[in-house]
mmCIF file of C-alpha atoms in Angstrom:
data_model
loop_
_atom_site.group_PDB
_atom_site.id
_atom_site.type_symbol
_atom_site.label_atom_id
_atom_site.label_comp_id
_atom_site.label_asym_id
_atom_site.label_seq_id
_atom_site.Cartn_x
_atom_site.Cartn_y
_atom_site.Cartn_z
ATOM 1 C CA MET F 28 -14.254 14.911 42.233
ATOM 2 C CA GLY F 29 -10.943 16.706 41.959
ATOM 3 C CA LEU F 30 -9.436 19.357 44.158
ATOM 4 C CA PHE F 31 -10.511 22.180 41.855
ATOM 5 C CA ASN F 32 -14.180 21.168 42.104
ATOM 6 C CA LEU F 33 -14.072 22.451 45.676
ATOM 7 C CA PHE F 34 -13.779 25.976 44.294
ATOM 8 C CA ARG F 35 -16.493 25.659 41.662
ATOM 9 C CA LYS F 36 -19.512 27.816 42.418
ATOM 10 C CA LYS F 37 -22.819 26.040 42.782
ATOM 11 C CA ASP F 38 -25.207 26.683 39.902
ATOM 12 C CA MET F 39 -28.159 28.474 41.476
ATOM 13 C CA SER F 40 -30.212 28.968 38.296
ATOM 14 C CA ASN F 41 -32.854 26.344 39.136
ATOM 15 C CA GLU F 42 -33.217 27.566 42.706
ATOM 16 C CA ILE F 43 -33.434 31.197 41.570
ATOM 17 C CA GLN F 44 -36.145 30.325 39.053
ATOM 18 C CA GLU F 45 -38.075 28.333 41.693
ATOM 19 C CA TYR F 46 -37.948 31.241 44.130
ATOM 20 C CA LEU F 47 -39.036 33.733 41.466
ATOM 21 C CA ALA F 48 -41.947 31.429 40.590
ATOM 22 C CA LYS F 49 -42.947 31.573 44.287
ATOM 23 C CA GLY F 50 -43.025 35.380 44.129
ATOM 24 C CA ALA F 51 -39.669 36.004 45.808
ATOM 25 C CA VAL F 52 -38.484 39.521 46.559
ATOM 26 C CA VAL F 53 -35.026 40.359 45.199
ATOM 27 C CA LEU F 54 -33.017 42.006 47.986
ATOM 28 C CA ASP F 55 -29.947 43.904 46.778
ATOM 29 C CA VAL F 56 -27.468 44.474 49.635
ATOM 30 C CA ARG F 57 -24.872 46.534 47.723
ATOM 31 C CA THR F 58 -23.934 50.121 48.478
ATOM 32 C CA LEU F 59 -26.039 52.983 47.167
ATOM 33 C CA ALA F 60 -23.341 53.857 44.615
ATOM 34 C CA GLU F 61 -23.376 50.288 43.271
ATOM 35 C CA TRP F 62 -27.195 50.252 43.224
ATOM 36 C CA ASN F 63 -27.225 53.498 41.253
ATOM 37 C CA GLU F 64 -24.923 51.947 38.629
ATOM 38 C CA GLY F 65 -27.567 49.302 37.895
ATOM 39 C CA HIS F 66 -29.968 46.919 39.597
ATOM 40 C CA SER F 67 -32.848 44.545 38.904
ATOM 41 C CA GLU F 68 -36.181 46.201 38.259
ATOM 42 C CA GLY F 69 -38.448 45.799 41.271
ATOM 43 C CA ALA F 70 -35.614 44.831 43.627
ATOM 44 C CA LYS F 71 -35.545 46.146 47.190
ATOM 45 C CA HIS F 72 -32.372 47.913 48.292
ATOM 46 C CA ILE F 73 -31.127 47.455 51.841
ATOM 47 C CA VAL F 74 -27.364 47.854 52.369
ATOM 48 C CA LEU F 75 -25.756 44.828 54.045
ATOM 49 C CA ALA F 76 -24.663 46.752 57.157
ATOM 50 C CA THR F 77 -28.278 47.737 57.841
ATOM 51 C CA ILE F 78 -29.824 44.272 57.449
ATOM 52 C CA PRO F 79 -29.937 43.651 61.231
ATOM 53 C CA THR F 80 -32.011 46.787 61.806
ATOM 54 C CA ASN F 81 -34.321 45.913 58.911
ATOM 55 C CA VAL F 82 -35.097 42.260 59.727
ATOM 56 C CA GLU F 83 -38.671 43.005 60.771
ATOM 57 C CA GLU F 84 -39.324 44.923 57.538
ATOM 58 C CA ILE F 85 -37.945 42.013 55.509
ATOM 59 C CA LYS F 86 -40.080 39.536 57.468
ATOM 60 C CA SER F 87 -43.143 41.733 56.885
ATOM 61 C CA TRP F 88 -42.886 41.104 53.139
ATOM 62 C CA ASN F 89 -44.155 37.566 53.860
ATOM 63 C CA LYS F 90 -42.387 36.295 50.756
ATOM 64 C CA PRO F 91 -39.294 34.269 50.002
ATOM 65 C CA VAL F 92 -36.192 36.393 49.403
ATOM 66 C CA ILE F 93 -33.301 36.198 46.947
ATOM 67 C CA ALA F 94 -30.320 38.174 48.275
ATOM 68 C CA VAL F 95 -27.943 39.606 45.664
ATOM 69 C CA CYS F 96 -24.861 41.819 45.537
ATOM 70 C CA ARG F 97 -21.887 42.255 43.188
ATOM 71 C CA SER F 98 -20.185 38.863 43.508
ATOM 72 C CA GLY F 99 -22.124 36.809 46.048
ATOM 73 C CA GLY F 100 -20.067 37.442 49.180
ATOM 74 C CA ARG F 101 -22.215 40.100 50.820
ATOM 75 C CA SER F 102 -25.440 38.436 49.723
ATOM 76 C CA GLY F 103 -24.077 35.248 51.311
ATOM 77 C CA GLN F 104 -23.601 37.075 54.602
ATOM 78 C CA ALA F 105 -27.096 38.546 54.372
ATOM 79 C CA THR F 106 -28.540 35.111 53.537
ATOM 80 C CA GLN F 107 -26.932 33.470 56.545
ATOM 81 C CA PHE F 108 -28.072 36.234 58.902
ATOM 82 C CA LEU F 109 -31.640 36.247 57.564
ATOM 83 C CA GLN F 110 -31.906 32.448 57.662
ATOM 84 C CA ASN F 111 -30.840 32.579 61.313
ATOM 85 C CA HIS F 112 -33.745 34.998 61.865
ATOM 86 C CA GLY F 113 -36.371 32.811 60.220
ATOM 87 C CA VAL F 114 -36.457 34.294 56.720
ATOM 88 C CA ASP F 115 -36.871 31.973 53.705
ATOM 89 C CA VAL F 116 -33.904 33.271 51.715
ATOM 90 C CA ILE F 117 -31.315 32.071 49.199
ATOM 91 C CA ASN F 118 -28.096 33.647 47.996
ATOM 92 C CA GLY F 119 -28.614 34.621 44.359
ATOM 93 C CA GLY F 120 -25.005 35.811 44.020
ATOM 94 C CA PRO F 121 -24.391 38.662 41.561
ATOM 95 C CA TRP F 122 -27.547 40.661 40.843
ATOM 96 C CA GLN F 123 -27.214 39.857 37.137
ATOM 97 C CA ASN F 124 -27.844 36.163 37.982
ATOM 98 C CA VAL F 125 -31.399 37.050 38.949
ATOM 99 C CA ASP F 126 -31.851 39.894 36.484
ATOM 100 C CA GLN F 127 -31.471 37.550 33.496
ATOM 101 C CA TYR F 128 -34.621 35.705 34.614
ATOM 102 C CA LEU F 129 -36.566 38.869 35.328
ATOM 103 C CA VAL F 130 -35.995 40.337 31.854
ATOM 104 C CA SER F 131 -36.901 37.075 30.147
ATOM 105 C CA LYS F 132 -40.404 37.095 31.646
#
């Protein structure tokens, strides 16, 4: 494994498909302006900054969660926070990563 492999993003496609098969909720943590430009059908929209005040709502879904954003950074932050609060969640990265599997259903 070379130095540049450290920067290679992990392929999440299998994990995303597994979570979708389990009925996961797609949680988009982008801004409202970004959401309005496009998002996955059926996704829930909760802006990253408001995740802490919405943890109980997210837990009440009683489903696994796939967090998404524009590039994976904010969804990574949301994933870490939610995991620390007992939510079964993965970082789906850019919302298009998940959307490609939703439209192929």
